[in-house]
PDB file of C-alpha atoms in Angstrom:
ATOM      1  CA  MET W1355     -77.588 -50.350-102.476  1.00 54.00           C
ATOM      2  CA  ALA W1356     -75.476 -47.219-102.292  1.00 54.00           C
ATOM      3  CA  ARG W1357     -76.281 -46.967 -98.626  1.00 56.00           C
ATOM      4  CA  ALA W1358     -75.221 -50.556 -97.996  1.00 54.00           C
ATOM      5  CA  ALA W1359     -71.908 -49.935 -99.792  1.00 54.00           C
ATOM      6  CA  SER W1360     -71.442 -46.750 -97.804  1.00 53.00           C
ATOM      7  CA  ARG W1361     -72.110 -48.560 -94.536  1.00 53.00           C
ATOM      8  CA  SER W1362     -69.719 -51.343 -95.394  1.00 53.00           C
ATOM      9  CA  ARG W1363     -66.964 -48.794 -96.161  1.00 54.00           C
ATOM     10  CA  ILE W1364     -67.582 -47.095 -92.814  1.00 53.00           C
ATOM     11  CA  GLY W1365     -67.487 -50.468 -91.095  1.00 53.00           C
ATOM     12  CA  VAL W1366     -64.208 -51.246 -92.841  1.00 52.00           C
ATOM     13  CA  ARG W1367     -62.770 -47.938 -91.725  1.00 53.00           C
ATOM     14  CA  ARG W1368     -63.871 -48.576 -88.183  1.00 52.00           C
ATOM     15  CA  ARG W1369     -62.375 -52.026 -88.210  1.00 52.00           C
ATOM     16  CA  ARG W1370     -59.115 -50.702 -89.639  1.00 52.00           C
ATOM     17  CA  THR W1371     -59.011 -47.977 -87.028  1.00 51.00           C
ATOM     18  CA  ARG W1372     -59.660 -50.448 -84.299  1.00 52.00           C
ATOM     19  CA  LYS W1373     -56.993 -52.811 -85.568  1.00 52.00           C
ATOM     20  CA  SER W1374     -54.367 -50.107 -86.078  1.00 52.00           C
ATOM     21  CA  ALA W1375     -54.743 -48.582 -82.609  1.00 52.00           C
ATOM     22  CA  PRO W1376     -52.623 -50.344 -79.984  1.00 56.00           C
ATOM     23  CA  ALA W1377     -54.546 -52.078 -77.263  1.00 56.00           C
ATOM     24  CA  ALA W1378     -54.478 -50.128 -74.025  1.00 58.00           C
ATOM     25  CA  GLU W1379     -53.123 -52.046 -71.086  1.00 58.00           C
ATOM     26  CA  PRO W1380     -55.421 -52.172 -68.124  1.00 57.00           C
ATOM     27  CA  GLU W1381     -54.257 -49.986 -65.246  1.00 59.00           C
ATOM     28  CA  ARG W1382     -52.777 -51.936 -62.425  1.00 56.00           C
ATOM     29  CA  PRO W1383     -54.099 -50.951 -59.044  1.00 57.00           C
ATOM     30  CA  LYS W1384     -51.383 -49.454 -56.868  1.00 62.00           C
ATOM     31  CA  SER W1385     -50.648 -51.495 -53.839  1.00 74.00           C
ATOM     32  CA  ARG W1386     -51.037 -49.867 -50.488  1.00 80.00           C
ATOM     33  CA  SER W1387     -47.672 -51.177 -49.369  1.00 80.00           C
ATOM     34  CA  ALA W1388     -45.887 -49.380 -52.228  1.00 77.00           C
ATOM     35  CA  ASP W1389     -47.696 -46.129 -51.387  1.00 80.00           C
ATOM     36  CA  THR W1390     -46.868 -46.578 -47.714  1.00 84.00           C
ATOM     37  CA  LEU W1391     -43.195 -47.202 -48.515  1.00 82.00           C
ATOM     38  CA  ARG W1392     -43.041 -44.079 -50.709  1.00 80.00           C
ATOM     39  CA  PHE W1393     -44.661 -42.035 -47.950  1.00 82.00           C
ATOM     40  CA  LEU W1394     -42.249 -43.373 -45.332  1.00 84.00           C
ATOM     41  CA  ALA W1395     -39.246 -42.718 -47.594  1.00 82.00           C
ATOM     42  CA  ARG W1396     -40.395 -39.135 -48.144  1.00 80.00           C
ATOM     43  CA  LEU W1397     -41.001 -38.692 -44.432  1.00 83.00           C
ATOM     44  CA  VAL W1398     -37.521 -39.982 -43.559  1.00 85.00           C
ATOM     45  CA  ALA W1399     -35.951 -37.737 -46.217  1.00 81.00           C
ATOM     46  CA  MET W1400     -37.855 -34.710 -44.916  1.00 80.00           C
ATOM     47  CA  LEU W1401     -36.889 -35.458 -41.294  1.00 84.00           C
ATOM     48  CA  CYS W1402     -33.227 -35.877 -42.261  1.00 83.00           C
ATOM     49  CA  ALA W1403     -33.329 -32.634 -44.256  1.00 82.00           C
ATOM     50  CA  PHE W1404     -35.008 -30.833 -41.352  1.00 82.00           C
ATOM     51  CA  THR W1405     -32.379 -32.123 -38.916  1.00 86.00           C
ATOM     52  CA  LEU W1406     -29.588 -31.046 -41.251  1.00 82.00           C
ATOM     53  CA  MET W1407     -31.198 -27.627 -41.724  1.00 81.00           C
ATOM     54  CA  VAL W1408     -31.376 -27.137 -37.940  1.00 85.00           C
ATOM     55  CA  ALA W1409     -27.715 -28.152 -37.659  1.00 84.00           C
ATOM     56  CA  PHE W1410     -26.917 -25.743 -40.485  1.00 78.00           C
ATOM     57  CA  ALA W1411     -28.781 -22.944 -38.681  1.00 80.00           C
ATOM     58  CA  VAL W1412     -26.806 -23.603 -35.502  1.00 84.00           C
ATOM     59  CA  VAL W1413     -23.502 -23.522 -37.392  1.00 82.00           C
ATOM     60  CA  LEU W1414     -24.613 -20.405 -39.275  1.00 75.00           C
ATOM     61  CA  ALA W1415     -25.518 -18.659 -36.014  1.00 77.00           C
ATOM     62  CA  LYS W1416     -22.230 -19.671 -34.392  1.00 78.00           C
ATOM     63  CA  LEU W1417     -20.183 -18.483 -37.359  1.00 74.00           C
ATOM     64  CA  THR W1418     -22.013 -15.246 -38.014  1.00 73.00           C
ATOM     65  CA  LEU W1419     -23.204 -14.073 -34.614  1.00 72.00           C
ATOM     66  CA  GLU W1420     -19.855 -14.272 -32.833  1.00 75.00           C
ATOM     67  CA  PRO W1421     -17.038 -11.770 -33.348  1.00 71.00           C
ATOM     68  CA  SER W1422     -14.448 -12.938 -35.868  1.00 63.00           C
ATOM     69  CA  PRO W1423     -10.792 -12.161 -35.157  1.00 63.00           C
ATOM     70  CA  ALA W1424      -9.948 -12.661 -38.835  1.00 59.00           C
ATOM     71  CA  SER W1425     -12.280  -9.896 -39.976  1.00 55.00           C
ATOM     72  CA  GLU W1426     -11.892  -7.350 -37.164  1.00 59.00           C
ATOM     73  CA  SER W1427      -9.612  -5.165 -39.266  1.00 59.00           C
ATOM     74  CA  LEU W1428     -12.196  -5.239 -42.041  1.00 55.00           C
ATOM     75  CA  THR W1429     -15.156  -4.443 -39.791  1.00 65.00           C
ATOM     76  CA  HIS W1430     -17.157  -1.896 -41.713  1.00 72.00           C
ATOM     77  CA  THR W1431     -20.505  -1.773 -43.383  1.00 79.00           C
ATOM     78  CA  ASN W1432     -20.133  -2.624 -47.034  1.00 79.00           C
ATOM     79  CA  MET W1433     -22.917  -1.758 -49.445  1.00 81.00           C
ATOM     80  CA  ARG W1434     -20.749  -1.879 -52.598  1.00 87.00           C
ATOM     81  CA  PRO W1435     -20.560  -5.318 -54.216  1.00 90.00           C
ATOM     82  CA  GLY W1436     -17.011  -6.568 -54.691  1.00 88.00           C
ATOM     83  CA  ARG W1437     -15.400  -4.192 -52.218  1.00 89.00           C
ATOM     84  CA  SER W1438     -14.793  -6.760 -49.452  1.00 86.00           C
ATOM     85  CA  ILE W1439     -13.750  -9.428 -51.938  1.00 87.00           C
ATOM     86  CA  ARG W1440     -11.077  -7.086 -53.280  1.00 89.00           C
ATOM     87  CA  ALA W1441      -9.969  -6.315 -49.726  1.00 86.00           C
ATOM     88  CA  TYR W1442      -9.688 -10.039 -48.956  1.00 83.00           C
ATOM     89  CA  LEU W1443      -7.668 -10.627 -52.120  1.00 86.00           C
ATOM     90  CA  ASP W1444      -5.356  -7.704 -51.333  1.00 86.00           C
ATOM     91  CA  GLN W1445      -4.357  -9.238 -47.989  1.00 80.00           C
ATOM     92  CA  PRO W1446      -0.814 -10.594 -47.864  1.00 79.00           C
ATOM     93  CA  GLU W1447      -1.990 -14.029 -46.736  1.00 83.00           C
ATOM     94  CA  LEU W1448      -3.820 -15.934 -49.478  1.00 83.00           C
ATOM     95  CA  ARG W1449      -5.062 -18.313 -46.808  1.00 86.00           C
ATOM     96  CA  ASP W1450      -7.181 -15.560 -45.211  1.00 82.00           C
ATOM     97  CA  ALA W1451      -8.747 -14.675 -48.565  1.00 83.00           C
ATOM     98  CA  VAL W1452      -9.533 -18.330 -49.292  1.00 87.00           C
ATOM     99  CA  ARG W1453     -11.011 -18.733 -45.820  1.00 87.00           C
ATOM    100  CA  GLN W1454     -13.252 -15.662 -46.142  1.00 86.00           C
ATOM    101  CA  ILE W1455     -14.388 -16.182 -49.748  1.00 90.00           C
ATOM    102  CA  GLY W1456     -14.475 -19.977 -49.674  1.00 90.00           C
ATOM    103  CA  GLY W1457     -16.120 -20.021 -46.267  1.00 88.00           C
ATOM    104  CA  ASN W1458     -18.925 -17.764 -47.448  1.00 89.00           C
ATOM    105  CA  LEU W1459     -19.431 -19.909 -50.541  1.00 92.00           C
ATOM    106  CA  LEU W1460     -19.454 -23.111 -48.478  1.00 90.00           C
ATOM    107  CA  LEU W1461     -21.852 -21.578 -45.970  1.00 88.00           C
ATOM    108  CA  GLY W1462     -24.518 -21.234 -48.659  1.00 90.00           C
ATOM    109  CA  ILE W1463     -24.235 -24.737 -50.151  1.00 91.00           C
ATOM    110  CA  PRO W1464     -26.315 -26.555 -47.494  1.00 90.00           C
ATOM    111  CA  PHE W1465     -29.109 -24.047 -47.970  1.00 88.00           C
ATOM    112  CA  GLY W1466     -29.215 -24.753 -51.709  1.00 91.00           C
ATOM    113  CA  VAL W1467     -29.275 -28.498 -51.094  1.00 90.00           C
ATOM    114  CA  LEU W1468     -31.836 -28.577 -48.284  1.00 88.00           C
ATOM    115  CA  ALA W1469     -34.300 -25.816 -49.208  1.00 89.00           C
ATOM    116  CA  PRO W1470     -35.852 -27.692 -52.184  1.00 90.00           C
ATOM    117  CA  VAL W1471     -36.279 -30.790 -50.023  1.00 87.00           C
ATOM    118  CA  LEU W1472     -37.969 -28.947 -47.164  1.00 86.00           C
ATOM    119  CA  ALA W1473     -40.007 -26.544 -49.277  1.00 85.00           C
ATOM    120  CA  PRO W1474     -41.232 -28.032 -52.561  1.00 83.00           C
ATOM    121  CA  LYS W1475     -42.306 -24.597 -53.786  1.00 84.00           C
ATOM    122  CA  ALA W1476     -38.693 -23.429 -53.400  1.00 80.00           C
ATOM    123  CA  ARG W1477     -37.580 -25.577 -56.306  1.00 81.00           C
ATOM    124  CA  GLY W1478     -36.015 -23.791 -59.213  1.00 87.00           C
ATOM    125  CA  PRO W1479     -32.828 -21.761 -59.333  1.00 91.00           C
ATOM    126  CA  LEU W1480     -34.536 -18.375 -59.149  1.00 93.00           C
ATOM    127  CA  ARG W1481     -36.625 -19.339 -56.128  1.00 92.00           C
ATOM    128  CA  VAL W1482     -33.603 -20.788 -54.341  1.00 91.00           C
ATOM    129  CA  LEU W1483     -31.654 -17.608 -55.078  1.00 93.00           C
ATOM    130  CA  LEU W1484     -34.434 -15.363 -53.778  1.00 94.00           C
ATOM    131  CA  LEU W1485     -35.006 -17.436 -50.649  1.00 92.00           C
ATOM    132  CA  THR W1486     -31.283 -17.641 -49.884  1.00 92.00           C
ATOM    133  CA  ALA W1487     -30.705 -13.940 -50.530  1.00 94.00           C
ATOM    134  CA  THR W1488     -33.589 -13.054 -48.203  1.00 94.00           C
ATOM    135  CA  VAL W1489     -32.358 -15.296 -45.386  1.00 91.00           C
ATOM    136  CA  MET W1490     -28.754 -14.147 -45.783  1.00 91.00           C
ATOM    137  CA  LEU W1491     -29.809 -10.486 -45.823  1.00 93.00           C
ATOM    138  CA  LEU W1492     -31.604 -11.062 -42.528  1.00 91.00           C
ATOM    139  CA  VAL W1493     -28.519 -12.754 -41.098  1.00 87.00           C
ATOM    140  CA  GLU W1494     -26.299  -9.879 -42.236  1.00 87.00           C
ATOM    141  CA  PHE W1495     -28.681  -7.264 -40.800  1.00 87.00           C
ATOM    142  CA  ALA W1496     -28.741  -9.094 -37.456  1.00 84.00           C
ATOM    143  CA  GLN W1497     -24.981  -9.487 -37.536  1.00 81.00           C
ATOM    144  CA  GLY W1498     -24.429  -5.796 -38.242  1.00 78.00           C
ATOM    145  CA  ALA W1499     -26.939  -4.605 -35.666  1.00 78.00           C
ATOM    146  CA  LEU W1500     -26.328  -7.021 -32.798  1.00 76.00           C
ATOM    147  CA  VAL W1501     -22.751  -8.314 -32.863  1.00 74.00           C
ATOM    148  CA  THR W1502     -19.784  -6.236 -31.765  1.00 71.00           C
ATOM    149  CA  GLY W1503     -16.920  -6.589 -34.235  1.00 71.00           C
ATOM    150  CA  ARG W1504     -19.233  -7.530 -37.120  1.00 76.00           C
ATOM    151  CA  ALA W1505     -20.901  -5.435 -39.796  1.00 79.00           C
ATOM    152  CA  PHE W1506     -23.308  -5.780 -42.699  1.00 86.00           C
ATOM    153  CA  ASP W1507     -21.482  -6.874 -45.862  1.00 88.00           C
ATOM    154  CA  ILE W1508     -23.297  -7.265 -49.177  1.00 92.00           C
ATOM    155  CA  ASP W1509     -20.440  -9.409 -50.493  1.00 92.00           C
ATOM    156  CA  ASP W1510     -21.227 -12.025 -47.856  1.00 91.00           C
ATOM    157  CA  VAL W1511     -24.818 -12.139 -49.098  1.00 94.00           C
ATOM    158  CA  ILE W1512     -23.623 -12.494 -52.704  1.00 95.00           C
ATOM    159  CA  LEU W1513     -21.136 -15.248 -51.843  1.00 95.00           C
ATOM    160  CA  ASN W1514     -23.626 -17.149 -49.656  1.00 94.00           C
ATOM    161  CA  THR W1515     -26.263 -16.944 -52.382  1.00 95.00           C
ATOM    162  CA  THR W1516     -23.762 -18.123 -54.995  1.00 95.00           C
ATOM    163  CA  GLY W1517     -22.909 -21.059 -52.730  1.00 95.00           C
ATOM    164  CA  ALA W1518     -26.606 -21.913 -52.417  1.00 94.00           C
ATOM    165  CA  LEU W1519     -26.943 -21.881 -56.206  1.00 95.00           C
ATOM    166  CA  ILE W1520     -23.967 -24.230 -56.491  1.00 95.00           C
ATOM    167  CA  GLY W1521     -25.509 -26.562 -53.896  1.00 93.00           C
ATOM    168  CA  TYR W1522     -28.842 -26.465 -55.675  1.00 94.00           C
ATOM    169  CA  LEU W1523     -27.335 -27.244 -59.067  1.00 95.00           C
ATOM    170  CA  LEU W1524     -25.076 -30.022 -57.751  1.00 94.00           C
ATOM    171  CA  LEU W1525     -27.519 -31.850 -55.509  1.00 91.00           C
ATOM    172  CA  GLY W1526     -30.560 -29.870 -54.338  1.00 91.00           C
ATOM    173  CA  ARG W1527     -32.433 -30.050 -57.618  1.00 90.00           C
ATOM    174  CA  ARG W1528     -32.180 -33.848 -57.769  1.00 90.00           C
ATOM    175  CA  LEU W1529     -33.036 -34.332 -54.112  1.00 88.00           C
ATOM    176  CA  GLY W1530     -36.022 -32.011 -54.355  1.00 87.00           C
ATOM    177  CA  ARG W1531     -37.353 -33.908 -57.368  1.00 87.00           C
ATOM    178  CA  ALA W1532     -36.750 -37.275 -55.713  1.00 86.00           C
ATOM    179  CA  VAL W1533     -38.558 -36.363 -52.510  1.00 84.00           C
ATOM    180  CA  HIS W1534     -41.355 -34.358 -54.095  1.00 81.00           C
ATOM    181  CA  ALA W1535     -42.104 -36.159 -57.340  1.00 77.00           C
ATOM    182  CA  ARG W1536     -44.711 -34.384 -59.428  1.00 65.00           C
TER     183      ARG W1536
END
């Protein structure tokens, strides 16, 4: 009799457990058309980002691998952070300082927006910073070694990388997540 009472209590517990747990909804099979549309949307986004990155590379090469009349007087290798920025700010024309500093910041923004879209493993602020700093260091080395009237400037690398971080935080993070959903 004790066993029967024990079994009935267990049965009651099981029934209560079953009743208290919410019923799981059956999984709906994903339609192939929805998967195809997602794939096509990602493909279009990646192709647009690739096209924009190529355009950005062309603009970057044109701006950095041609002599700049505005910076000829400042042509020197700069390995001390902040030195060129101070020199730009000490110029009598504020417009030249805004062009140099703002231009370097703006030059990095497309990289911060497009890198997470093109390279899903480049998502995250630290990864974007490292990738941008590496690319901009290479650009500065090439500029200093190959272009007459240009020199390596660490401040350009810092400003370009800061611009990439701004681009990443404003738009790149969201675009990267949208295109490469986890």
